[in-house]
PDB file of C-alpha atoms in Angstrom:
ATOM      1  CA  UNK K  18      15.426 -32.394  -4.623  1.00  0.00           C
ATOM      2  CA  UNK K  19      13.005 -29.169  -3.364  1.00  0.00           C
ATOM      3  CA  UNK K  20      15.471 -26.053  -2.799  1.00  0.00           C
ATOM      4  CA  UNK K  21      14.748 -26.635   0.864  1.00  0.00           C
ATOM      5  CA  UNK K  22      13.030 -29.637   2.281  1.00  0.00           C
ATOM      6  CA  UNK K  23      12.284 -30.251   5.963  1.00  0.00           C
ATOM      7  CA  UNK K  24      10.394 -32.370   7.594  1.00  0.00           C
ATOM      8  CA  UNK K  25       6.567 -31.014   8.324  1.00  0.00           C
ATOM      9  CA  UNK K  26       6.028 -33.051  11.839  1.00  0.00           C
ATOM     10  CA  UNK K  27       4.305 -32.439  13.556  1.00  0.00           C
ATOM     11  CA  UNK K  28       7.197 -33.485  16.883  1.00  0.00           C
ATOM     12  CA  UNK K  29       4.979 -33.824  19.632  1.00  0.00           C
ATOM     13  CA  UNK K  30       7.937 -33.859  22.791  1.00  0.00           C
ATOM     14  CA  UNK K  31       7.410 -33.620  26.547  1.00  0.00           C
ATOM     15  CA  UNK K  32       8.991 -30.465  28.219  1.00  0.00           C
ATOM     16  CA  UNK K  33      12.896 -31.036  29.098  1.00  0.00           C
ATOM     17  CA  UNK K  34      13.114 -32.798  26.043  1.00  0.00           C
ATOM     18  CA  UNK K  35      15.909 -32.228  23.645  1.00  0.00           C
ATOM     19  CA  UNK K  36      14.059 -32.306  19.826  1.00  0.00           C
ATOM     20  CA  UNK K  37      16.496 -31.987  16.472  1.00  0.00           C
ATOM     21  CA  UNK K  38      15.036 -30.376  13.350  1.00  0.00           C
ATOM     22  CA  UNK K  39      16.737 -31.673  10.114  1.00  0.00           C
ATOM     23  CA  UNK K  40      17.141 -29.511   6.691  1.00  0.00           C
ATOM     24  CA  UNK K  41      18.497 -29.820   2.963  1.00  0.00           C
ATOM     25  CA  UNK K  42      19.001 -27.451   0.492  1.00  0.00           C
ATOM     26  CA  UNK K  43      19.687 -28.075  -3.228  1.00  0.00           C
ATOM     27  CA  UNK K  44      21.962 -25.438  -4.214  1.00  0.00           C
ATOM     28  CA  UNK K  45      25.151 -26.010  -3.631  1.00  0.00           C
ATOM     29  CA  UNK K  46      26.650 -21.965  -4.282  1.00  0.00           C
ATOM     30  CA  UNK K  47      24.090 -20.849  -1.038  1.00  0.00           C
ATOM     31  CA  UNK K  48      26.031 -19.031   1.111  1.00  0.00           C
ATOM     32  CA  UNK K  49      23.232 -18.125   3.825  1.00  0.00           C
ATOM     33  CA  UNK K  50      21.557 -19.458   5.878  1.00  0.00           C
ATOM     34  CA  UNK K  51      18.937 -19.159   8.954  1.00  0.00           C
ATOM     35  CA  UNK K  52      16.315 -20.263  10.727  1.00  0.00           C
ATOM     36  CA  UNK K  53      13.281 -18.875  11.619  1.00  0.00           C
ATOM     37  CA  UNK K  54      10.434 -19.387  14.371  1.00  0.00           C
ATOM     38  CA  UNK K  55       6.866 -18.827  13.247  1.00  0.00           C
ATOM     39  CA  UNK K  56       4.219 -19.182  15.670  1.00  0.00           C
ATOM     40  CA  UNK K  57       0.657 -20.096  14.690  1.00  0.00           C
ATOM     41  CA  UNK K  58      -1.019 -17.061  12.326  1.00  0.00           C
ATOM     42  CA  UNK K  59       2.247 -14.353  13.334  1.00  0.00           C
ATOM     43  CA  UNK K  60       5.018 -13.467  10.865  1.00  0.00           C
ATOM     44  CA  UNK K  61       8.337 -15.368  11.307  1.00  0.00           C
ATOM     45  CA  UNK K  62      11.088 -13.850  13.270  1.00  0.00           C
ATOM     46  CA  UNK K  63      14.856 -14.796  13.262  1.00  0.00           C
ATOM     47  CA  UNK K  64      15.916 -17.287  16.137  1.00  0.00           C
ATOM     48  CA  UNK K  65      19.478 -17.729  14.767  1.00  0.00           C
ATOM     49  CA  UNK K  66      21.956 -17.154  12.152  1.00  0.00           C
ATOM     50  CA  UNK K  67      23.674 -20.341  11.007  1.00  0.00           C
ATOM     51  CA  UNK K  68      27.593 -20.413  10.500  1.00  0.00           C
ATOM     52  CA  UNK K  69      29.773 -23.305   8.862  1.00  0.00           C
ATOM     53  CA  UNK K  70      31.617 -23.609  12.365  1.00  0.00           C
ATOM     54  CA  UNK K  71      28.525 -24.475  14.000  1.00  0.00           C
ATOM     55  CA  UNK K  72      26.474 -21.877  16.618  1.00  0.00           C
ATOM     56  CA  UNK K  73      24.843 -22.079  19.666  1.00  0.00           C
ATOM     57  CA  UNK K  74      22.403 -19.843  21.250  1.00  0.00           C
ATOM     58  CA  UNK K  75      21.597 -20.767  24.609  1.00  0.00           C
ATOM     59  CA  UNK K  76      19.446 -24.078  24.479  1.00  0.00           C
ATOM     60  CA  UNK K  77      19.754 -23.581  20.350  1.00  0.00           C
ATOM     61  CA  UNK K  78      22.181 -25.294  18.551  1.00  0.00           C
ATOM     62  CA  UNK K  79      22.915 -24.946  14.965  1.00  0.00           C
ATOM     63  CA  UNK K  80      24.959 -26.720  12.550  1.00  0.00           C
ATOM     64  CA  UNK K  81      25.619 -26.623   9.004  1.00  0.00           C
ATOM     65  CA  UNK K  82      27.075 -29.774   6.649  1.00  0.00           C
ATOM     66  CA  UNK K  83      27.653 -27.958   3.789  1.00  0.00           C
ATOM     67  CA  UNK K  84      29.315 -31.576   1.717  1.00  0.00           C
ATOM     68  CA  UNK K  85      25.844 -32.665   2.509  1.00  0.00           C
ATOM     69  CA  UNK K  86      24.083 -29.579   1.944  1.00  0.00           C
ATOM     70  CA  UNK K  87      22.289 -29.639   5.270  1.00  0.00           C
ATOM     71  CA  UNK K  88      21.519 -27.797   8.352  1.00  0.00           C
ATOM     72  CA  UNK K  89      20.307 -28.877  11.913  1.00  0.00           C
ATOM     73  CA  UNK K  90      18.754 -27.416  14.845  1.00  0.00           C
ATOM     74  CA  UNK K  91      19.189 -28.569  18.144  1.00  0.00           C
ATOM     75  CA  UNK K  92      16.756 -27.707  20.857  1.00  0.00           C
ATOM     76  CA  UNK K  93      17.495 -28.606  24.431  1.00  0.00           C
ATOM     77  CA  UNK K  94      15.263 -28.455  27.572  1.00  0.00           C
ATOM     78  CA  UNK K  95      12.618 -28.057  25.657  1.00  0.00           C
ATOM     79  CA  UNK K  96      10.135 -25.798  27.062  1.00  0.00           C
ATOM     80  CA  UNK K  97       6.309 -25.105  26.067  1.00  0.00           C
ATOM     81  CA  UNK K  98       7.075 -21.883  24.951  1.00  0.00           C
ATOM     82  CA  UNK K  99       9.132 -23.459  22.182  1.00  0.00           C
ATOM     83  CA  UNK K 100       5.987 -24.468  20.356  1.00  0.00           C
ATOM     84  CA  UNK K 101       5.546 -23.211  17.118  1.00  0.00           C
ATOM     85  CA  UNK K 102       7.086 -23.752  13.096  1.00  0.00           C
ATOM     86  CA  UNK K 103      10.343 -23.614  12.590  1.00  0.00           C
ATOM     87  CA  UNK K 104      11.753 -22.566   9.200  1.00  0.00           C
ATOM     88  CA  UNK K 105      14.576 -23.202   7.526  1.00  0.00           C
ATOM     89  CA  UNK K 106      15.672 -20.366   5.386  1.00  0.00           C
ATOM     90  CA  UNK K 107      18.830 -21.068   2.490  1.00  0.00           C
ATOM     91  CA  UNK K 108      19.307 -17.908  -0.013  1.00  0.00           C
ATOM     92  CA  UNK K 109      19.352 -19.269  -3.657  1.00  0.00           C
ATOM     93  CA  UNK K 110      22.528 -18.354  -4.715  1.00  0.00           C
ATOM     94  CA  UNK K 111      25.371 -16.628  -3.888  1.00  0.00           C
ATOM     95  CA  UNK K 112      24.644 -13.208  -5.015  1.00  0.00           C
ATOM     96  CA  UNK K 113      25.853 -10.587  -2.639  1.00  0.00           C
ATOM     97  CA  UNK K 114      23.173  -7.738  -1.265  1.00  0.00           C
ATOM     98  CA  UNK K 115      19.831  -8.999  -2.395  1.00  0.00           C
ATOM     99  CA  UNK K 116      18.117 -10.771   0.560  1.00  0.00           C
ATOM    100  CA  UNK K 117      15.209 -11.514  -1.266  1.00  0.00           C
ATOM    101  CA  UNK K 118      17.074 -14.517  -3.093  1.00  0.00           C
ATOM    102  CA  UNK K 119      15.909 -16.119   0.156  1.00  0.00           C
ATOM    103  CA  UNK K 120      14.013 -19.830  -0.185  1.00  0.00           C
ATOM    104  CA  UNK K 121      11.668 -20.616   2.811  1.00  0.00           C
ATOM    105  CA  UNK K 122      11.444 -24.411   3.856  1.00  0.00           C
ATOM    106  CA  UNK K 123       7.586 -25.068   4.710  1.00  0.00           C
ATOM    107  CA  UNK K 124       8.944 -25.643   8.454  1.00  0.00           C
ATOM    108  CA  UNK K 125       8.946 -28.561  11.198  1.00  0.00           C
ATOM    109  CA  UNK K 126       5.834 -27.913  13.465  1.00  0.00           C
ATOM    110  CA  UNK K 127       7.286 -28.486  17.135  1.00  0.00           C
ATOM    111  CA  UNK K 128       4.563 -29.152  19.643  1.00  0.00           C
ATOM    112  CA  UNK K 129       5.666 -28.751  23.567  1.00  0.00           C
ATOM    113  CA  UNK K 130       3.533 -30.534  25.919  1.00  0.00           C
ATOM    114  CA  UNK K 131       3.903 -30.983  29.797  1.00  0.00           C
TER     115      UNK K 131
ATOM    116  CA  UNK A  16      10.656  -4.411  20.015  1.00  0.00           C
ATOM    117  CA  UNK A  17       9.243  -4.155  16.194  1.00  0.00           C
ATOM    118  CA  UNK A  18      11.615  -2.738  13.465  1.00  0.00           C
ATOM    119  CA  UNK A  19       9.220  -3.137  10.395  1.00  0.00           C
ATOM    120  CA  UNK A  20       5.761  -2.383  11.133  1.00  0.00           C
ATOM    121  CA  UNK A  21       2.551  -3.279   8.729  1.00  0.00           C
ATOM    122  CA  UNK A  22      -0.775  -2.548   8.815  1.00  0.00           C
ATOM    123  CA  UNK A  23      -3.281  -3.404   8.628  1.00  0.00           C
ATOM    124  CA  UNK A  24      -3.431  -6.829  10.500  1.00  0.00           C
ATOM    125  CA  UNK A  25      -6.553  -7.864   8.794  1.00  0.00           C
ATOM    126  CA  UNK A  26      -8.650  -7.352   6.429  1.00  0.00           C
ATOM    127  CA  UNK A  27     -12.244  -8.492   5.253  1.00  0.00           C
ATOM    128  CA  UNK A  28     -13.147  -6.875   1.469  1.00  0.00           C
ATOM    129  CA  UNK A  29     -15.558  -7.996  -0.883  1.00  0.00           C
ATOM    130  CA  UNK A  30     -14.923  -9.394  -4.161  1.00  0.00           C
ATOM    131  CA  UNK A  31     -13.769  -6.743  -6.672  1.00  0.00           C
ATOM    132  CA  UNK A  32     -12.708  -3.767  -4.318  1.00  0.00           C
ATOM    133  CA  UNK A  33      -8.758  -3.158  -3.919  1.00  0.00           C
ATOM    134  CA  UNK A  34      -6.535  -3.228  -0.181  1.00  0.00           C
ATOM    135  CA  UNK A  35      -3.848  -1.465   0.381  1.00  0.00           C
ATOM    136  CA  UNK A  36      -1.510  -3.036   2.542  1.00  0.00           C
ATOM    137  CA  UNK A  37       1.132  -0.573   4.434  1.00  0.00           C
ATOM    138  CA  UNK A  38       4.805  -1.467   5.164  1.00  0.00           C
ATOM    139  CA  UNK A  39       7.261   0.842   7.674  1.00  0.00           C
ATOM    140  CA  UNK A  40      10.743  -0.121   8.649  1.00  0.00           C
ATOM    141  CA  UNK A  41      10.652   2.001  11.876  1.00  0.00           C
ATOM    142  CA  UNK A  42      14.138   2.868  13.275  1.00  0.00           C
ATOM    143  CA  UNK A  43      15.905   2.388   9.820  1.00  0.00           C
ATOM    144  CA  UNK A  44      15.623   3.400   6.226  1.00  0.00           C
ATOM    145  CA  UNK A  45      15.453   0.482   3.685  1.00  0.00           C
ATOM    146  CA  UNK A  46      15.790   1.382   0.064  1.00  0.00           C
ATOM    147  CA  UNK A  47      14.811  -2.059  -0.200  1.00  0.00           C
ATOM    148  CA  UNK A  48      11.836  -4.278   0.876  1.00  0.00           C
ATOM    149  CA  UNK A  49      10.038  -7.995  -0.013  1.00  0.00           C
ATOM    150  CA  UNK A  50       6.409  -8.811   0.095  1.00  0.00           C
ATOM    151  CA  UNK A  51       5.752 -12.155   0.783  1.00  0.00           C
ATOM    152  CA  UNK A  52       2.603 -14.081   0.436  1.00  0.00           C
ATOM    153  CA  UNK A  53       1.888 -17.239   2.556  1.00  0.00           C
ATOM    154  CA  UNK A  54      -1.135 -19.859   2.122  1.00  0.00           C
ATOM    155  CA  UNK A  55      -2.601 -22.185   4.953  1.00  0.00           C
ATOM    156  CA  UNK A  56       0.543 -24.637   5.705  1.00  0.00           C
ATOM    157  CA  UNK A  57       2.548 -23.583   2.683  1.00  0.00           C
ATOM    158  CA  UNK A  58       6.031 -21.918   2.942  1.00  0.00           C
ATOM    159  CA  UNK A  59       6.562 -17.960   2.473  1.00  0.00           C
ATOM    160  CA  UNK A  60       6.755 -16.711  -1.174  1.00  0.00           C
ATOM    161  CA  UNK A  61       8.542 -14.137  -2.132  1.00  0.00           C
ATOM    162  CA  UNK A  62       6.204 -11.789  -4.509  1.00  0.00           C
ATOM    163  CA  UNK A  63       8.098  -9.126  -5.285  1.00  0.00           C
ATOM    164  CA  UNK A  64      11.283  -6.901  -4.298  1.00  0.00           C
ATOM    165  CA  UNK A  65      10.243  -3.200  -3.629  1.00  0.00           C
ATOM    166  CA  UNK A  66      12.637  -0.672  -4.691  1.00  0.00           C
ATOM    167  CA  UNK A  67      12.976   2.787  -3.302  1.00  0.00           C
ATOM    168  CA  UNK A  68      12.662   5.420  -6.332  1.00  0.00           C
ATOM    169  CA  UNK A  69      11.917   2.867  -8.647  1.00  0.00           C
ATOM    170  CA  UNK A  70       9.753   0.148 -10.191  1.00  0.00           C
ATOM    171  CA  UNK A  71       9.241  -2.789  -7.933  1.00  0.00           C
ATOM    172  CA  UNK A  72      10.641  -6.666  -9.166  1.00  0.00           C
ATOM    173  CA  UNK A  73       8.003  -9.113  -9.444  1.00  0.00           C
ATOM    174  CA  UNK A  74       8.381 -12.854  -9.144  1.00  0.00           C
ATOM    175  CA  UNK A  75       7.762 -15.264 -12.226  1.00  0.00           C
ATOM    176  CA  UNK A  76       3.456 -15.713 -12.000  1.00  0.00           C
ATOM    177  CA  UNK A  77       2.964 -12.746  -9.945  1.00  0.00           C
ATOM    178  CA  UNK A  78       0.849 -10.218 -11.803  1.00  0.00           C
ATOM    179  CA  UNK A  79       2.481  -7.020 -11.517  1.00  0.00           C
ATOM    180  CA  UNK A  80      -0.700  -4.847 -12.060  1.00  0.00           C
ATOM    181  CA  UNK A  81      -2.732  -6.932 -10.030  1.00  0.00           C
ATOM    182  CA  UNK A  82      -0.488  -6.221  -7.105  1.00  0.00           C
ATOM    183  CA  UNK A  83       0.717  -2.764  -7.144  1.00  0.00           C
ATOM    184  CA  UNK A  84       3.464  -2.109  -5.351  1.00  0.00           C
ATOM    185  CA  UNK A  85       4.817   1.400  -4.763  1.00  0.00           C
ATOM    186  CA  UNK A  86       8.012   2.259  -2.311  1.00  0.00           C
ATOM    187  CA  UNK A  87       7.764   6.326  -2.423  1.00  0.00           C
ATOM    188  CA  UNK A  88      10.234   6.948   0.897  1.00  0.00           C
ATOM    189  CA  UNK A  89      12.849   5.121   2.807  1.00  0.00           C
ATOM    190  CA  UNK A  90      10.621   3.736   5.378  1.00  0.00           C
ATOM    191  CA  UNK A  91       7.433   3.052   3.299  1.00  0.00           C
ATOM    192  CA  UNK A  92       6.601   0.511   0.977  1.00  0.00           C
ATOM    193  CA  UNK A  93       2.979  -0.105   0.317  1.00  0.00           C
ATOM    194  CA  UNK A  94       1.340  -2.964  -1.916  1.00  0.00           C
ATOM    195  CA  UNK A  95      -2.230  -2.710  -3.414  1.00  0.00           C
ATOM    196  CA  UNK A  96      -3.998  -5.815  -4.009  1.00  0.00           C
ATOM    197  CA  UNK A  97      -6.317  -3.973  -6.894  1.00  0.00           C
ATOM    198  CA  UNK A  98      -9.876  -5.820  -7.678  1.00  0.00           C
ATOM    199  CA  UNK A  99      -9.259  -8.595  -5.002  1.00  0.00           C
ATOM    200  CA  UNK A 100     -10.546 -11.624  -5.496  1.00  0.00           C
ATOM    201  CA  UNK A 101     -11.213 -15.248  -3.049  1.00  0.00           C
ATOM    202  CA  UNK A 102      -8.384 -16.492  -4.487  1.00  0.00           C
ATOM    203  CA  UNK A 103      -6.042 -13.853  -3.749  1.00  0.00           C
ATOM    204  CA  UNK A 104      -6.966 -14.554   0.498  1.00  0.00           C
ATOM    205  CA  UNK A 105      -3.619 -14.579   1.959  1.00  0.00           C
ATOM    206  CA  UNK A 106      -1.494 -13.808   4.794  1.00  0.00           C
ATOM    207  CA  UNK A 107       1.102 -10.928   3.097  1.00  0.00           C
ATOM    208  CA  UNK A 108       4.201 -10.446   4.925  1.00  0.00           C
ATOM    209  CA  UNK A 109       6.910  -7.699   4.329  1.00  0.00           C
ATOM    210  CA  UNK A 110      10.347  -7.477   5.058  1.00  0.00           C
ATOM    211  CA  UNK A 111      13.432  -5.435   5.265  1.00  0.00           C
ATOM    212  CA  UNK A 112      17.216  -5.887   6.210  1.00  0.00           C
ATOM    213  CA  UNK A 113      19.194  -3.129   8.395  1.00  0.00           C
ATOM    214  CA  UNK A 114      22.030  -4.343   5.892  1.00  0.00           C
ATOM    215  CA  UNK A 115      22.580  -4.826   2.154  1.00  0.00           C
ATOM    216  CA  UNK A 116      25.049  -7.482   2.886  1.00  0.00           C
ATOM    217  CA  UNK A 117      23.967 -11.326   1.750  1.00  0.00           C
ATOM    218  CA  UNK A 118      23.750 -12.184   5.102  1.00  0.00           C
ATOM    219  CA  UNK A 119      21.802  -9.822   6.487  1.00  0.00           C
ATOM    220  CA  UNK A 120      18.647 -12.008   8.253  1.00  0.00           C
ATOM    221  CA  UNK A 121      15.512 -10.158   7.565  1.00  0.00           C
ATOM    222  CA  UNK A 122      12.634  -8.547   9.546  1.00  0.00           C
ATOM    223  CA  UNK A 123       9.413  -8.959   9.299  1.00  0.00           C
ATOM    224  CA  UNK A 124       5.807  -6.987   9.798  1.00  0.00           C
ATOM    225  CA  UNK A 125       3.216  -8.582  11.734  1.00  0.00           C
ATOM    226  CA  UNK A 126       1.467  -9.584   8.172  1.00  0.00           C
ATOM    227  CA  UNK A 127      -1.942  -8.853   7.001  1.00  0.00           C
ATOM    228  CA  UNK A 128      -4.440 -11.724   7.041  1.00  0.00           C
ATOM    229  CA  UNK A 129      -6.427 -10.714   3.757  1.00  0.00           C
ATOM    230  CA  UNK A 130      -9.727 -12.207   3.288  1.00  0.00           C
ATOM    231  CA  UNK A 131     -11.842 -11.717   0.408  1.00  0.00           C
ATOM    232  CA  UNK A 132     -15.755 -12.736   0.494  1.00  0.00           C
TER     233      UNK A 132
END
C-alpha cells in the first residue's frame, strides 16, 4: 500500500452537488492528519484539520476510520469555487514536533461545473 | 492574509547559473522550516527541513550541495538551487508551523515556479 493513496479523478459534479473524497494511509502509528486544497499552479493551503471524532466545517465534513486507516471528505452544496486538488496529508509517524514527517497524497482533482 | 511569504514567484535561468529562492514567515518566528518540491501532477516532496542556527536536514536523494539551504534568522530561510539544470524545473514550496506541536497544520509560500532553459 502507498503511505497515502487517493483517488486522482478527476470528479466532474454539477453545482449543489454533494462529492466525497476517499483516503488511506499505511502507517498505522500516524497520529495527524489534514487536508489540504490546492488550486491549479498555487501552493496548498489548509481547509481542515481532521479529528478521530469526526469534524465539520461548514459544507466540509471530515472523518477519520482509523481500524481502516482512512479518512473522508465530505463536500456539500457544492459550489464552483470548490474546484481545485484536494490533498490528503497523514504525518509518517508519531513523532511529536517535527511537521515535516508529513506525507502528501497526490490529491482528488474536483471539477465544479454549473 | 499570508503568514509565510516566498519570493520569487517565478523564475526563468539558463542552464548552469544558480536561484536563490527566499522564504519569510511574516507575523511569527519559525526556528524551523520545509522546502518542498512538486512536479507536474505529482504530490509535494519534502526536500529538506531548515534549521535555524544550524545545518539544514536533507531528504534521502536530495543533493545537499546542489540545493543549498541556509536559515540565518527566525523569519528567513532561503534555498539556492546552485548550477541549475532542466531537470531541476520545479514548483518549490516552503513551509512553516506557528507551533512545534505534531499537529500543528502547516503554511505555505506562494511557491516559486523554477524553469530552467
Amino acid at each position: 500500500r502507498k503511505e497515502v493513496e487517493q483517488d486522482p479523478g478527476p470528479f466532474n459534479v454539477p453545482e449543489g452537488a454533494t462529492v466525497a473524497f476517499n483516503c488511506t494511509y499505511s502507517n498505522s502509528a500516524s497520529q495527524s492528519f489534514f487536508w489540504y486544497r490546492q488550486d491549479c499552479r498555487k501552493e496548498p493551503k489548509l481547509l481542515m484539520s481532521v479529528y478521530s471524532s469526526g469534524n465539520e466545517d461548514g459544507r466540509f465534513t471530515a472523518q477519520l476510520n482509523r481500524a481502516s486507516q482512512y479518512i473522508s471528505l465530505l463536500i456539500r452544496d457544492s459550489k464552483l469555487s470548490d474546484s481545485a486538488t484536494y490533498l490528503c496529508v497523514v504525518n509518517k509517524d508519531n513523532y511529536g514536533g517535527s511537521q515535516g514527517n508529513l506525507i502528501f497524497g497526490k490529491g482528488t482533482k474536483l471539477s465544479v461545473k454549473p | 492574509g499570508a503568514v509565510v511569504s516566498q519570493h520569487p514567484s517565478r523564475v526563468i535561468c539558463k542552464s548552469g547559473t544558480s536561484v536563490k529562492i527566499e522564504c519569510r514567515s511574516l507575523d511569527f518566528q519559525a526556528t524551523t522550516m520545509f522546502w518542498y518540491r512538486q512536479f507536474p501532477k505529482q504530490s509535494l516532496m519534502l526536500m529538506a527541513t531548515s534549521n535555524e542556527g544550524s545545518k539544514a536536514t536533507y531528504e534521502q536523494g536530495v543533493e545537499k550541495d546542489k540545493f543549498l539551504i541556509n536559515h540565518a534568522s527566525l523569519t528567513l530561510s532561503t534555498l539556492t538551487v546552485t548550477s541549475a539544470h532542466p531537470e531541476d524545473s520545479s514548483f518549490y514550496i516552503c513551509s512553516a508551523s506557528r507551533s512545534a506541536a505534531y499537529n500543528s497544520p502547516l503554511h505555505f509560500g506562494n511557491g516559486t515556479r523554477l524553469t530552467v532553459t
